[in-house]
mmCIF file with all atom_site columns, C-alpha atoms and ligand atoms in Angstrom:
data_model
loop_
_atom_site.group_PDB
_atom_site.id
_atom_site.type_symbol
_atom_site.label_atom_id
_atom_site.label_alt_id
_atom_site.label_comp_id
_atom_site.label_asym_id
_atom_site.label_entity_id
_atom_site.label_seq_id
_atom_site.pdbx_PDB_ins_code
_atom_site.Cartn_x
_atom_site.Cartn_y
_atom_site.Cartn_z
_atom_site.occupancy
_atom_site.B_iso_or_equiv
_atom_site.pdbx_formal_charge
_atom_site.auth_seq_id
_atom_site.auth_comp_id
_atom_site.auth_asym_id
_atom_site.auth_atom_id
_atom_site.pdbx_PDB_model_num
ATOM   1   C  CA  . UNK A 1 1   ? 0.042   -0.114 -0.003  1.00 40.00 ? 1   UNK A CA  1
ATOM   2   C  CA  . UNK A 1 2   ? 2.478   2.480  1.272   1.00 42.00 ? 2   UNK A CA  1
ATOM   3   C  CA  . UNK A 1 3   ? 4.584   1.377  -2.187  1.00 43.00 ? 3   UNK A CA  1
ATOM   4   C  CA  . UNK A 1 4   ? 1.709   1.843  -4.639  1.00 45.00 ? 4   UNK A CA  1
ATOM   5   C  CA  . UNK A 1 5   ? 1.295   5.529  -2.939  1.00 44.00 ? 5   UNK A CA  1
ATOM   6   C  CA  . UNK A 1 6   ? 4.745   6.270  -4.012  1.00 46.00 ? 6   UNK A CA  1
ATOM   7   C  CA  . UNK A 1 7   ? 4.763   4.769  -6.677  1.00 50.00 ? 7   UNK A CA  1
ATOM   8   C  CA  . UNK A 1 8   ? 1.459   7.710  -7.458  1.00 49.00 ? 8   UNK A CA  1
ATOM   9   C  CA  . UNK A 1 9   ? 3.869   10.158 -6.122  1.00 48.00 ? 9   UNK A CA  1
ATOM   10  C  CA  . UNK A 1 10  ? 6.895   9.400  -8.427  1.00 53.00 ? 10  UNK A CA  1
ATOM   11  C  CA  . UNK A 1 11  ? 4.137   9.240  -11.005 1.00 51.00 ? 11  UNK A CA  1
ATOM   12  C  CA  . UNK A 1 12  ? 2.766   12.445 -10.115 1.00 48.00 ? 12  UNK A CA  1
ATOM   13  C  CA  . UNK A 1 13  ? 6.511   14.163 -9.491  1.00 51.00 ? 13  UNK A CA  1
ATOM   14  C  CA  . UNK A 1 14  ? 7.028   12.811 -12.888 1.00 51.00 ? 14  UNK A CA  1
ATOM   15  C  CA  . UNK A 1 15  ? 4.177   14.451 -14.453 1.00 49.00 ? 15  UNK A CA  1
ATOM   16  C  CA  . UNK A 1 16  ? 5.582   17.775 -12.423 1.00 54.00 ? 16  UNK A CA  1
ATOM   17  C  CA  . UNK A 1 17  ? 9.032   17.294 -14.064 1.00 50.00 ? 17  UNK A CA  1
ATOM   18  C  CA  . UNK A 1 18  ? 7.534   16.927 -17.542 1.00 50.00 ? 18  UNK A CA  1
ATOM   19  C  CA  . UNK A 1 19  ? 5.406   20.062 -17.007 1.00 50.00 ? 19  UNK A CA  1
ATOM   20  C  CA  . UNK A 1 20  ? 7.773   22.002 -16.197 1.00 49.00 ? 20  UNK A CA  1
ATOM   21  C  CA  . UNK A 1 21  ? 10.227  21.232 -18.967 1.00 51.00 ? 21  UNK A CA  1
ATOM   22  C  CA  . UNK A 1 22  ? 7.242   21.829 -21.723 1.00 52.00 ? 22  UNK A CA  1
ATOM   23  C  CA  . UNK A 1 23  ? 7.126   25.407 -19.738 1.00 52.00 ? 23  UNK A CA  1
ATOM   24  C  CA  . UNK A 1 24  ? 10.964  25.809 -19.950 1.00 51.00 ? 24  UNK A CA  1
ATOM   25  C  CA  . UNK A 1 25  ? 10.925  24.838 -23.800 1.00 52.00 ? 25  UNK A CA  1
ATOM   26  C  CA  . UNK A 1 26  ? 8.129   26.806 -24.513 1.00 51.00 ? 26  UNK A CA  1
ATOM   27  C  CA  . UNK A 1 27  ? 9.813   29.935 -22.365 1.00 49.00 ? 27  UNK A CA  1
ATOM   28  C  CA  . UNK A 1 28  ? 12.882  29.395 -24.125 1.00 49.00 ? 28  UNK A CA  1
ATOM   29  C  CA  . UNK A 1 29  ? 11.576  29.419 -27.766 1.00 54.00 ? 29  UNK A CA  1
ATOM   30  C  CA  . UNK A 1 30  ? 9.383   32.210 -27.760 1.00 60.00 ? 30  UNK A CA  1
ATOM   31  C  CA  . UNK A 1 31  ? 12.643  34.232 -25.864 1.00 88.00 ? 31  UNK A CA  1
ATOM   32  C  CA  . UNK A 1 32  ? 13.276  36.505 -29.086 1.00 97.00 ? 32  UNK A CA  1
ATOM   33  C  CA  . UNK A 1 33  ? 14.410  40.336 -27.848 1.00 97.00 ? 33  UNK A CA  1
ATOM   34  C  CA  . UNK A 1 34  ? 14.454  43.082 -30.075 1.00 98.00 ? 34  UNK A CA  1
ATOM   35  C  CA  . UNK A 1 35  ? 16.559  45.963 -29.873 1.00 98.00 ? 35  UNK A CA  1
ATOM   36  C  CA  . UNK A 1 36  ? 16.466  49.164 -32.225 1.00 98.00 ? 36  UNK A CA  1
ATOM   37  C  CA  . UNK A 1 37  ? 19.621  50.948 -33.338 1.00 98.00 ? 37  UNK A CA  1
ATOM   38  C  CA  . UNK A 1 38  ? 18.818  54.496 -35.417 1.00 98.00 ? 38  UNK A CA  1
ATOM   39  C  CA  . UNK A 1 39  ? 22.496  55.457 -37.529 1.00 98.00 ? 39  UNK A CA  1
ATOM   40  C  CA  . UNK A 1 40  ? 20.937  57.673 -38.808 1.00 98.00 ? 40  UNK A CA  1
ATOM   41  C  CA  . UNK A 1 41  ? 19.593  60.360 -36.664 1.00 98.00 ? 41  UNK A CA  1
ATOM   42  C  CA  . UNK A 1 42  ? 20.646  63.918 -37.925 1.00 98.00 ? 42  UNK A CA  1
ATOM   43  C  CA  . UNK A 1 43  ? 18.990  62.835 -41.338 1.00 98.00 ? 43  UNK A CA  1
ATOM   44  C  CA  . UNK A 1 44  ? 15.062  63.891 -42.340 1.00 98.00 ? 44  UNK A CA  1
ATOM   45  C  CA  . UNK A 1 45  ? 14.231  60.240 -41.616 1.00 98.00 ? 45  UNK A CA  1
ATOM   46  C  CA  . UNK A 1 46  ? 16.145  59.284 -38.576 1.00 98.00 ? 46  UNK A CA  1
ATOM   47  C  CA  . UNK A 1 47  ? 14.840  62.102 -37.028 1.00 98.00 ? 47  UNK A CA  1
ATOM   48  C  CA  . UNK A 1 48  ? 10.941  61.558 -38.086 1.00 98.00 ? 48  UNK A CA  1
ATOM   49  C  CA  . UNK A 1 49  ? 11.539  57.942 -36.800 1.00 98.00 ? 49  UNK A CA  1
ATOM   50  C  CA  . UNK A 1 50  ? 12.697  59.658 -33.046 1.00 98.00 ? 50  UNK A CA  1
ATOM   51  C  CA  . UNK A 1 51  ? 9.271   61.735 -32.830 1.00 98.00 ? 51  UNK A CA  1
ATOM   52  C  CA  . UNK A 1 52  ? 6.568   59.559 -34.508 1.00 98.00 ? 52  UNK A CA  1
ATOM   53  C  CA  . UNK A 1 53  ? 8.179   56.444 -34.109 1.00 98.00 ? 53  UNK A CA  1
ATOM   54  C  CA  . UNK A 1 54  ? 10.684  55.520 -30.986 1.00 98.00 ? 54  UNK A CA  1
ATOM   55  C  CA  . UNK A 1 55  ? 12.538  52.662 -29.098 1.00 98.00 ? 55  UNK A CA  1
ATOM   56  C  CA  . UNK A 1 56  ? 9.744   52.068 -27.152 1.00 98.00 ? 56  UNK A CA  1
ATOM   57  C  CA  . UNK A 1 57  ? 6.945   52.266 -29.692 1.00 98.00 ? 57  UNK A CA  1
ATOM   58  C  CA  . UNK A 1 58  ? 9.088   50.755 -31.775 1.00 98.00 ? 58  UNK A CA  1
ATOM   59  C  CA  . UNK A 1 59  ? 10.581  47.143 -29.925 1.00 98.00 ? 59  UNK A CA  1
ATOM   60  C  CA  . UNK A 1 60  ? 6.162   46.815 -28.523 1.00 98.00 ? 60  UNK A CA  1
ATOM   61  C  CA  . UNK A 1 61  ? 5.412   46.797 -32.037 1.00 98.00 ? 61  UNK A CA  1
ATOM   62  C  CA  . UNK A 1 62  ? 8.189   44.062 -33.349 1.00 98.00 ? 62  UNK A CA  1
ATOM   63  C  CA  . UNK A 1 63  ? 7.133   41.546 -29.966 1.00 97.00 ? 63  UNK A CA  1
ATOM   64  C  CA  . UNK A 1 64  ? 3.336   42.124 -31.130 1.00 98.00 ? 64  UNK A CA  1
ATOM   65  C  CA  . UNK A 1 65  ? 3.753   41.425 -34.738 1.00 98.00 ? 65  UNK A CA  1
ATOM   66  C  CA  . UNK A 1 66  ? 5.900   38.365 -34.412 1.00 98.00 ? 66  UNK A CA  1
ATOM   67  C  CA  . UNK A 1 67  ? 3.510   37.219 -31.537 1.00 97.00 ? 67  UNK A CA  1
ATOM   68  C  CA  . UNK A 1 68  ? 0.997   37.435 -34.539 1.00 98.00 ? 68  UNK A CA  1
ATOM   69  C  CA  . UNK A 1 69  ? 3.550   35.584 -37.268 1.00 98.00 ? 69  UNK A CA  1
ATOM   70  C  CA  . UNK A 1 70  ? 3.973   33.095 -35.037 1.00 98.00 ? 70  UNK A CA  1
ATOM   71  C  CA  . UNK A 1 71  ? 0.659   32.396 -34.306 1.00 98.00 ? 71  UNK A CA  1
ATOM   72  C  CA  . UNK A 1 72  ? 0.143   31.693 -37.647 1.00 98.00 ? 72  UNK A CA  1
ATOM   73  C  CA  . UNK A 1 73  ? 2.249   29.445 -38.553 1.00 98.00 ? 73  UNK A CA  1
ATOM   74  C  CA  . UNK A 1 74  ? 1.311   27.502 -35.001 1.00 98.00 ? 74  UNK A CA  1
ATOM   75  C  CA  . UNK A 1 75  ? 1.383   24.095 -37.056 1.00 98.00 ? 75  UNK A CA  1
ATOM   76  C  CA  . UNK A 1 76  ? 5.342   24.727 -37.191 1.00 97.00 ? 76  UNK A CA  1
ATOM   77  C  CA  . UNK A 1 77  ? 7.464   24.675 -34.095 1.00 96.00 ? 77  UNK A CA  1
ATOM   78  C  CA  . UNK A 1 78  ? 8.443   27.850 -33.762 1.00 96.00 ? 78  UNK A CA  1
ATOM   79  C  CA  . UNK A 1 79  ? 12.370  28.620 -34.761 1.00 95.00 ? 79  UNK A CA  1
ATOM   80  C  CA  . UNK A 1 80  ? 14.732  29.745 -32.092 1.00 95.00 ? 80  UNK A CA  1
ATOM   81  C  CA  . UNK A 1 81  ? 15.385  33.495 -32.864 1.00 97.00 ? 81  UNK A CA  1
ATOM   82  C  CA  . UNK A 1 82  ? 17.415  34.804 -30.177 1.00 97.00 ? 82  UNK A CA  1
ATOM   83  C  CA  . UNK A 1 83  ? 17.556  38.526 -30.996 1.00 98.00 ? 83  UNK A CA  1
ATOM   84  C  CA  . UNK A 1 84  ? 15.888  40.898 -33.838 1.00 98.00 ? 84  UNK A CA  1
ATOM   85  C  CA  . UNK A 1 85  ? 17.279  44.190 -34.711 1.00 98.00 ? 85  UNK A CA  1
ATOM   86  C  CA  . UNK A 1 86  ? 15.741  46.921 -36.357 1.00 98.00 ? 86  UNK A CA  1
ATOM   87  C  CA  . UNK A 1 87  ? 17.907  49.559 -38.430 1.00 98.00 ? 87  UNK A CA  1
ATOM   88  C  CA  . UNK A 1 88  ? 17.614  52.662 -39.325 1.00 98.00 ? 88  UNK A CA  1
ATOM   89  C  CA  . UNK A 1 89  ? 20.434  53.996 -41.701 1.00 98.00 ? 89  UNK A CA  1
ATOM   90  C  CA  . UNK A 1 90  ? 20.935  56.372 -43.793 1.00 98.00 ? 90  UNK A CA  1
ATOM   91  C  CA  . UNK A 1 91  ? 20.070  54.647 -47.616 1.00 98.00 ? 91  UNK A CA  1
ATOM   92  C  CA  . UNK A 1 92  ? 17.116  54.907 -49.667 1.00 97.00 ? 92  UNK A CA  1
ATOM   93  C  CA  . UNK A 1 93  ? 16.774  51.288 -49.222 1.00 97.00 ? 93  UNK A CA  1
ATOM   94  C  CA  . UNK A 1 94  ? 13.062  50.099 -49.025 1.00 96.00 ? 94  UNK A CA  1
ATOM   95  C  CA  . UNK A 1 95  ? 12.522  47.399 -45.399 1.00 97.00 ? 95  UNK A CA  1
ATOM   96  C  CA  . UNK A 1 96  ? 14.463  44.398 -45.499 1.00 97.00 ? 96  UNK A CA  1
ATOM   97  C  CA  . UNK A 1 97  ? 14.871  41.385 -43.062 1.00 98.00 ? 97  UNK A CA  1
ATOM   98  C  CA  . UNK A 1 98  ? 19.382  39.923 -43.322 1.00 96.00 ? 98  UNK A CA  1
ATOM   99  C  CA  . UNK A 1 99  ? 19.716  37.310 -40.616 1.00 96.00 ? 99  UNK A CA  1
ATOM   100 C  CA  . UNK A 1 100 ? 17.718  39.064 -38.567 1.00 98.00 ? 100 UNK A CA  1
ATOM   101 C  CA  . UNK A 1 101 ? 18.786  42.277 -39.105 1.00 98.00 ? 101 UNK A CA  1
ATOM   102 C  CA  . UNK A 1 102 ? 15.702  44.413 -39.992 1.00 98.00 ? 102 UNK A CA  1
ATOM   103 C  CA  . UNK A 1 103 ? 17.168  47.244 -42.342 1.00 98.00 ? 103 UNK A CA  1
ATOM   104 C  CA  . UNK A 1 104 ? 15.316  50.566 -42.998 1.00 98.00 ? 104 UNK A CA  1
ATOM   105 C  CA  . UNK A 1 105 ? 16.396  53.105 -45.594 1.00 98.00 ? 105 UNK A CA  1
ATOM   106 C  CA  . UNK A 1 106 ? 15.928  56.793 -43.583 1.00 98.00 ? 106 UNK A CA  1
ATOM   107 C  CA  . UNK A 1 107 ? 15.164  58.124 -46.935 1.00 98.00 ? 107 UNK A CA  1
ATOM   108 C  CA  . UNK A 1 108 ? 12.517  55.914 -48.031 1.00 98.00 ? 108 UNK A CA  1
ATOM   109 C  CA  . UNK A 1 109 ? 11.445  56.547 -43.977 1.00 98.00 ? 109 UNK A CA  1
ATOM   110 C  CA  . UNK A 1 110 ? 10.669  59.925 -45.059 1.00 98.00 ? 110 UNK A CA  1
ATOM   111 C  CA  . UNK A 1 111 ? 9.442   59.353 -47.803 1.00 98.00 ? 111 UNK A CA  1
ATOM   112 C  CA  . UNK A 1 112 ? 6.033   57.371 -46.777 1.00 97.00 ? 112 UNK A CA  1
ATOM   113 C  CA  . UNK A 1 113 ? 2.841   59.818 -46.797 1.00 94.00 ? 113 UNK A CA  1
ATOM   114 C  CA  . UNK A 1 114 ? 0.460   59.112 -43.371 1.00 92.00 ? 114 UNK A CA  1
ATOM   115 C  CA  . UNK A 1 115 ? 0.595   57.478 -40.269 1.00 96.00 ? 115 UNK A CA  1
ATOM   116 C  CA  . UNK A 1 116 ? 3.531   56.470 -40.287 1.00 97.00 ? 116 UNK A CA  1
ATOM   117 C  CA  . UNK A 1 117 ? 3.244   53.980 -37.358 1.00 98.00 ? 117 UNK A CA  1
ATOM   118 C  CA  . UNK A 1 118 ? 0.597   52.062 -39.583 1.00 97.00 ? 118 UNK A CA  1
ATOM   119 C  CA  . UNK A 1 119 ? 2.970   51.826 -42.479 1.00 97.00 ? 119 UNK A CA  1
ATOM   120 C  CA  . UNK A 1 120 ? 6.216   50.726 -41.076 1.00 98.00 ? 120 UNK A CA  1
ATOM   121 C  CA  . UNK A 1 121 ? 3.916   48.324 -38.750 1.00 98.00 ? 121 UNK A CA  1
ATOM   122 C  CA  . UNK A 1 122 ? 1.933   46.942 -41.916 1.00 97.00 ? 122 UNK A CA  1
ATOM   123 C  CA  . UNK A 1 123 ? 5.863   46.804 -43.214 1.00 97.00 ? 123 UNK A CA  1
ATOM   124 C  CA  . UNK A 1 124 ? 7.277   44.071 -40.340 1.00 98.00 ? 124 UNK A CA  1
ATOM   125 C  CA  . UNK A 1 125 ? 4.198   41.307 -40.417 1.00 98.00 ? 125 UNK A CA  1
ATOM   126 C  CA  . UNK A 1 126 ? 6.448   40.174 -44.185 1.00 98.00 ? 126 UNK A CA  1
ATOM   127 C  CA  . UNK A 1 127 ? 9.455   41.127 -42.607 1.00 98.00 ? 127 UNK A CA  1
ATOM   128 C  CA  . UNK A 1 128 ? 9.175   39.672 -39.496 1.00 98.00 ? 128 UNK A CA  1
ATOM   129 C  CA  . UNK A 1 129 ? 7.897   36.682 -41.113 1.00 98.00 ? 129 UNK A CA  1
ATOM   130 C  CA  . UNK A 1 130 ? 11.213  35.995 -43.056 1.00 98.00 ? 130 UNK A CA  1
ATOM   131 C  CA  . UNK A 1 131 ? 12.670  35.617 -39.560 1.00 98.00 ? 131 UNK A CA  1
ATOM   132 C  CA  . UNK A 1 132 ? 10.128  32.725 -38.576 1.00 98.00 ? 132 UNK A CA  1
ATOM   133 C  CA  . UNK A 1 133 ? 8.919   30.470 -41.788 1.00 98.00 ? 133 UNK A CA  1
ATOM   134 C  CA  . UNK A 1 134 ? 10.621  27.706 -42.697 1.00 98.00 ? 134 UNK A CA  1
ATOM   135 C  CA  . UNK A 1 135 ? 12.545  28.239 -45.461 1.00 93.00 ? 135 UNK A CA  1
ATOM   136 C  CA  . UNK A 1 136 ? 14.222  24.932 -46.769 1.00 96.00 ? 136 UNK A CA  1
ATOM   137 C  CA  . UNK A 1 137 ? 14.968  25.892 -50.713 1.00 96.00 ? 137 UNK A CA  1
ATOM   138 C  CA  . UNK A 1 138 ? 17.346  27.282 -52.752 1.00 97.00 ? 138 UNK A CA  1
ATOM   139 C  CA  . UNK A 1 139 ? 16.183  31.644 -52.873 1.00 97.00 ? 139 UNK A CA  1
ATOM   140 C  CA  . UNK A 1 140 ? 18.591  32.725 -55.240 1.00 97.00 ? 140 UNK A CA  1
ATOM   141 C  CA  . UNK A 1 141 ? 17.708  30.210 -57.723 1.00 97.00 ? 141 UNK A CA  1
ATOM   142 C  CA  . UNK A 1 142 ? 14.238  28.956 -57.427 1.00 98.00 ? 142 UNK A CA  1
ATOM   143 C  CA  . UNK A 1 143 ? 11.864  31.848 -58.702 1.00 98.00 ? 143 UNK A CA  1
ATOM   144 C  CA  . UNK A 1 144 ? 8.498   29.252 -57.536 1.00 98.00 ? 144 UNK A CA  1
ATOM   145 C  CA  . UNK A 1 145 ? 10.266  28.821 -53.957 1.00 98.00 ? 145 UNK A CA  1
ATOM   146 C  CA  . UNK A 1 146 ? 11.746  32.406 -53.494 1.00 98.00 ? 146 UNK A CA  1
ATOM   147 C  CA  . UNK A 1 147 ? 7.957   33.629 -54.692 1.00 98.00 ? 147 UNK A CA  1
ATOM   148 C  CA  . UNK A 1 148 ? 6.588   31.550 -51.902 1.00 98.00 ? 148 UNK A CA  1
ATOM   149 C  CA  . UNK A 1 149 ? 8.602   32.645 -49.338 1.00 98.00 ? 149 UNK A CA  1
ATOM   150 C  CA  . UNK A 1 150 ? 7.604   36.709 -50.260 1.00 98.00 ? 150 UNK A CA  1
ATOM   151 C  CA  . UNK A 1 151 ? 4.110   35.521 -50.624 1.00 98.00 ? 151 UNK A CA  1
ATOM   152 C  CA  . UNK A 1 152 ? 3.689   33.957 -47.293 1.00 98.00 ? 152 UNK A CA  1
ATOM   153 C  CA  . UNK A 1 153 ? 5.433   37.422 -45.781 1.00 98.00 ? 153 UNK A CA  1
ATOM   154 C  CA  . UNK A 1 154 ? 3.371   39.733 -47.632 1.00 98.00 ? 154 UNK A CA  1
ATOM   155 C  CA  . UNK A 1 155 ? 0.009   37.875 -46.746 1.00 98.00 ? 155 UNK A CA  1
ATOM   156 C  CA  . UNK A 1 156 ? 0.813   38.294 -42.721 1.00 98.00 ? 156 UNK A CA  1
ATOM   157 C  CA  . UNK A 1 157 ? 0.235   41.779 -44.080 1.00 97.00 ? 157 UNK A CA  1
ATOM   158 C  CA  . UNK A 1 158 ? -3.074  41.125 -45.648 1.00 97.00 ? 158 UNK A CA  1
ATOM   159 C  CA  . UNK A 1 159 ? -4.230  39.631 -42.874 1.00 97.00 ? 159 UNK A CA  1
ATOM   160 C  CA  . UNK A 1 160 ? -3.046  41.356 -40.278 1.00 97.00 ? 160 UNK A CA  1
ATOM   161 C  CA  . UNK A 1 161 ? -5.382  44.020 -41.849 1.00 95.00 ? 161 UNK A CA  1
ATOM   162 C  CA  . UNK A 1 162 ? -2.540  46.017 -42.538 1.00 93.00 ? 162 UNK A CA  1
ATOM   163 C  CA  . UNK A 1 163 ? -4.027  46.868 -46.551 1.00 77.00 ? 163 UNK A CA  1
ATOM   164 C  CA  . UNK A 1 164 ? -1.304  45.407 -49.385 1.00 83.00 ? 164 UNK A CA  1
ATOM   165 C  CA  . UNK A 1 165 ? -1.552  46.967 -52.767 1.00 85.00 ? 165 UNK A CA  1
ATOM   166 C  CA  . UNK A 1 166 ? -5.388  45.655 -54.490 1.00 87.00 ? 166 UNK A CA  1
ATOM   167 C  CA  . UNK A 1 167 ? -5.542  42.234 -56.247 1.00 91.00 ? 167 UNK A CA  1
ATOM   168 C  CA  . UNK A 1 168 ? -4.178  42.798 -60.035 1.00 91.00 ? 168 UNK A CA  1
ATOM   169 C  CA  . UNK A 1 169 ? -5.400  39.640 -62.693 1.00 95.00 ? 169 UNK A CA  1
ATOM   170 C  CA  . UNK A 1 170 ? -3.106  38.488 -64.200 1.00 95.00 ? 170 UNK A CA  1
ATOM   171 C  CA  . UNK A 1 171 ? 0.848   38.081 -63.407 1.00 95.00 ? 171 UNK A CA  1
ATOM   172 C  CA  . UNK A 1 172 ? 2.342   34.101 -62.269 1.00 97.00 ? 172 UNK A CA  1
ATOM   173 C  CA  . UNK A 1 173 ? 1.402   32.754 -59.023 1.00 98.00 ? 173 UNK A CA  1
ATOM   174 C  CA  . UNK A 1 174 ? 5.013   32.199 -58.107 1.00 98.00 ? 174 UNK A CA  1
ATOM   175 C  CA  . UNK A 1 175 ? 5.435   36.861 -58.445 1.00 98.00 ? 175 UNK A CA  1
ATOM   176 C  CA  . UNK A 1 176 ? 5.886   36.907 -54.977 1.00 97.00 ? 176 UNK A CA  1
ATOM   177 C  CA  . UNK A 1 177 ? 4.673   39.934 -52.771 1.00 97.00 ? 177 UNK A CA  1
ATOM   178 C  CA  . UNK A 1 178 ? 1.538   41.218 -53.022 1.00 96.00 ? 178 UNK A CA  1
ATOM   179 C  CA  . UNK A 1 179 ? 0.194   38.845 -55.932 1.00 97.00 ? 179 UNK A CA  1
ATOM   180 C  CA  . UNK A 1 180 ? 1.139   35.663 -54.706 1.00 98.00 ? 180 UNK A CA  1
ATOM   181 C  CA  . UNK A 1 181 ? -0.565  36.506 -50.998 1.00 98.00 ? 181 UNK A CA  1
ATOM   182 C  CA  . UNK A 1 182 ? -3.874  37.288 -52.853 1.00 98.00 ? 182 UNK A CA  1
ATOM   183 C  CA  . UNK A 1 183 ? -3.514  34.612 -54.868 1.00 98.00 ? 183 UNK A CA  1
ATOM   184 C  CA  . UNK A 1 184 ? -2.992  32.192 -51.145 1.00 98.00 ? 184 UNK A CA  1
ATOM   185 C  CA  . UNK A 1 185 ? -6.072  34.228 -48.417 1.00 98.00 ? 185 UNK A CA  1
ATOM   186 C  CA  . UNK A 1 186 ? -7.955  32.446 -52.180 1.00 98.00 ? 186 UNK A CA  1
ATOM   187 C  CA  . UNK A 1 187 ? -7.259  29.287 -51.360 1.00 98.00 ? 187 UNK A CA  1
ATOM   188 C  CA  . UNK A 1 188 ? -7.739  30.122 -48.065 1.00 97.00 ? 188 UNK A CA  1
ATOM   189 C  CA  . UNK A 1 189 ? -11.133 30.864 -49.054 1.00 97.00 ? 189 UNK A CA  1
ATOM   190 C  CA  . UNK A 1 190 ? -12.325 28.737 -51.392 1.00 98.00 ? 190 UNK A CA  1
ATOM   191 C  CA  . UNK A 1 191 ? -9.503  25.598 -50.801 1.00 98.00 ? 191 UNK A CA  1
ATOM   192 C  CA  . UNK A 1 192 ? -9.080  24.569 -47.026 1.00 98.00 ? 192 UNK A CA  1
ATOM   193 C  CA  . UNK A 1 193 ? -8.507  26.585 -44.197 1.00 98.00 ? 193 UNK A CA  1
ATOM   194 C  CA  . UNK A 1 194 ? -4.643  27.771 -42.797 1.00 98.00 ? 194 UNK A CA  1
ATOM   195 C  CA  . UNK A 1 195 ? -3.212  26.706 -46.158 1.00 98.00 ? 195 UNK A CA  1
ATOM   196 C  CA  . UNK A 1 196 ? -0.572  29.057 -45.402 1.00 98.00 ? 196 UNK A CA  1
ATOM   197 C  CA  . UNK A 1 197 ? -0.565  27.663 -41.766 1.00 98.00 ? 197 UNK A CA  1
ATOM   198 C  CA  . UNK A 1 198 ? -0.346  23.735 -44.042 1.00 98.00 ? 198 UNK A CA  1
ATOM   199 C  CA  . UNK A 1 199 ? 2.185   25.317 -46.344 1.00 98.00 ? 199 UNK A CA  1
ATOM   200 C  CA  . UNK A 1 200 ? 4.928   26.372 -44.173 1.00 98.00 ? 200 UNK A CA  1
ATOM   201 C  CA  . UNK A 1 201 ? 4.367   23.222 -42.019 1.00 98.00 ? 201 UNK A CA  1
ATOM   202 C  CA  . UNK A 1 202 ? 5.358   20.727 -45.204 1.00 98.00 ? 202 UNK A CA  1
ATOM   203 C  CA  . UNK A 1 203 ? 8.320   23.738 -46.018 1.00 98.00 ? 203 UNK A CA  1
ATOM   204 C  CA  . UNK A 1 204 ? 9.668   23.091 -42.693 1.00 97.00 ? 204 UNK A CA  1
ATOM   205 C  CA  . UNK A 1 205 ? 9.761   18.975 -43.096 1.00 97.00 ? 205 UNK A CA  1
ATOM   206 C  CA  . UNK A 1 206 ? 11.000  18.854 -46.927 1.00 97.00 ? 206 UNK A CA  1
ATOM   207 C  CA  . UNK A 1 207 ? 12.373  21.044 -49.447 1.00 98.00 ? 207 UNK A CA  1
ATOM   208 C  CA  . UNK A 1 208 ? 10.430  23.182 -51.837 1.00 98.00 ? 208 UNK A CA  1
ATOM   209 C  CA  . UNK A 1 209 ? 8.650   21.366 -54.069 1.00 97.00 ? 209 UNK A CA  1
ATOM   210 C  CA  . UNK A 1 210 ? 5.621   22.472 -55.872 1.00 98.00 ? 210 UNK A CA  1
ATOM   211 C  CA  . UNK A 1 211 ? 3.883   18.900 -55.447 1.00 98.00 ? 211 UNK A CA  1
ATOM   212 C  CA  . UNK A 1 212 ? 2.842   20.703 -51.719 1.00 98.00 ? 212 UNK A CA  1
ATOM   213 C  CA  . UNK A 1 213 ? -0.387  22.381 -53.412 1.00 98.00 ? 213 UNK A CA  1
ATOM   214 C  CA  . UNK A 1 214 ? -1.360  19.004 -54.535 1.00 98.00 ? 214 UNK A CA  1
ATOM   215 C  CA  . UNK A 1 215 ? -0.435  17.450 -51.025 1.00 98.00 ? 215 UNK A CA  1
ATOM   216 C  CA  . UNK A 1 216 ? -2.301  20.450 -49.422 1.00 98.00 ? 216 UNK A CA  1
ATOM   217 C  CA  . UNK A 1 217 ? -5.352  21.185 -51.698 1.00 98.00 ? 217 UNK A CA  1
ATOM   218 C  CA  . UNK A 1 218 ? -4.874  17.981 -54.329 1.00 98.00 ? 218 UNK A CA  1
ATOM   219 C  CA  . UNK A 1 219 ? -4.754  20.246 -57.313 1.00 98.00 ? 219 UNK A CA  1
ATOM   220 C  CA  . UNK A 1 220 ? -1.651  21.438 -58.592 1.00 98.00 ? 220 UNK A CA  1
ATOM   221 C  CA  . UNK A 1 221 ? -0.648  25.042 -58.591 1.00 98.00 ? 221 UNK A CA  1
ATOM   222 C  CA  . UNK A 1 222 ? -1.470  25.090 -62.166 1.00 98.00 ? 222 UNK A CA  1
ATOM   223 C  CA  . UNK A 1 223 ? -4.802  24.658 -61.821 1.00 98.00 ? 223 UNK A CA  1
ATOM   224 C  CA  . UNK A 1 224 ? -5.587  26.891 -58.843 1.00 98.00 ? 224 UNK A CA  1
ATOM   225 C  CA  . UNK A 1 225 ? -4.164  29.748 -60.455 1.00 98.00 ? 225 UNK A CA  1
ATOM   226 C  CA  . UNK A 1 226 ? -6.739  28.555 -63.417 1.00 98.00 ? 226 UNK A CA  1
ATOM   227 C  CA  . UNK A 1 227 ? -9.623  28.943 -61.333 1.00 98.00 ? 227 UNK A CA  1
ATOM   228 C  CA  . UNK A 1 228 ? -8.512  31.942 -58.819 1.00 98.00 ? 228 UNK A CA  1
ATOM   229 C  CA  . UNK A 1 229 ? -7.890  34.081 -62.585 1.00 98.00 ? 229 UNK A CA  1
ATOM   230 C  CA  . UNK A 1 230 ? -11.651 32.739 -63.786 1.00 97.00 ? 230 UNK A CA  1
ATOM   231 C  CA  . UNK A 1 231 ? -13.143 33.416 -60.393 1.00 95.00 ? 231 UNK A CA  1
ATOM   232 C  CA  . UNK A 1 232 ? -11.376 34.977 -58.129 1.00 93.00 ? 232 UNK A CA  1
ATOM   233 C  CA  . UNK A 1 233 ? -12.012 38.758 -58.947 1.00 93.00 ? 233 UNK A CA  1
HETATM 234 ZN ZN1 . ZN  B 2 .   ? 10.577  39.550 -48.241 1.00 94.53 ? 301 ZN  B ZN1 1
#
């Protein structure tokens, strides 16, 4: 009797340890930290950044965007990213993400009309997504893979409600950005829910293959694109 009680306690202890371990892993994985570097503080764009965004707001915004993006890709384990740096620099380049450094040109930033916080946050759904989406493929040489990676990133901006460019008929499915994002949203709505989440999950398991479309929707991508062109506008 004592022994059986003890083994029950033992089982409970094992469960507690497991619970703590699971919590630890969860906390550990999601502990991405953020920082900001304004390398163009004396330029009009650098001054506008400081006046209209500021470090504190920007860091909180990046955390919120990360939470949204990771949640939208929840079928895959969260990629461990220790740190993301947001850098304002004296160039006219638009936003880009290179090895978890998000670069924004001060001149580009200064050219944004309207609510700077809203516009930059919209762009960050795309850039932050690049740090967390699965990317097993050849970005430089495989236009299909590249288009999917850029389409998924802009899809985040679309579903977050940050108005990307309008749907435009024509083009091709792997053009990336708005074109592919709108196409993926149509697949979500008409073929299978959580399509992008499922696609990203697949992209974490295997190198890019056009057959992922067949695997997920039972239709090949050319058939889907034809249907979208015929019915999606
Ligand atoms: Zn991109």
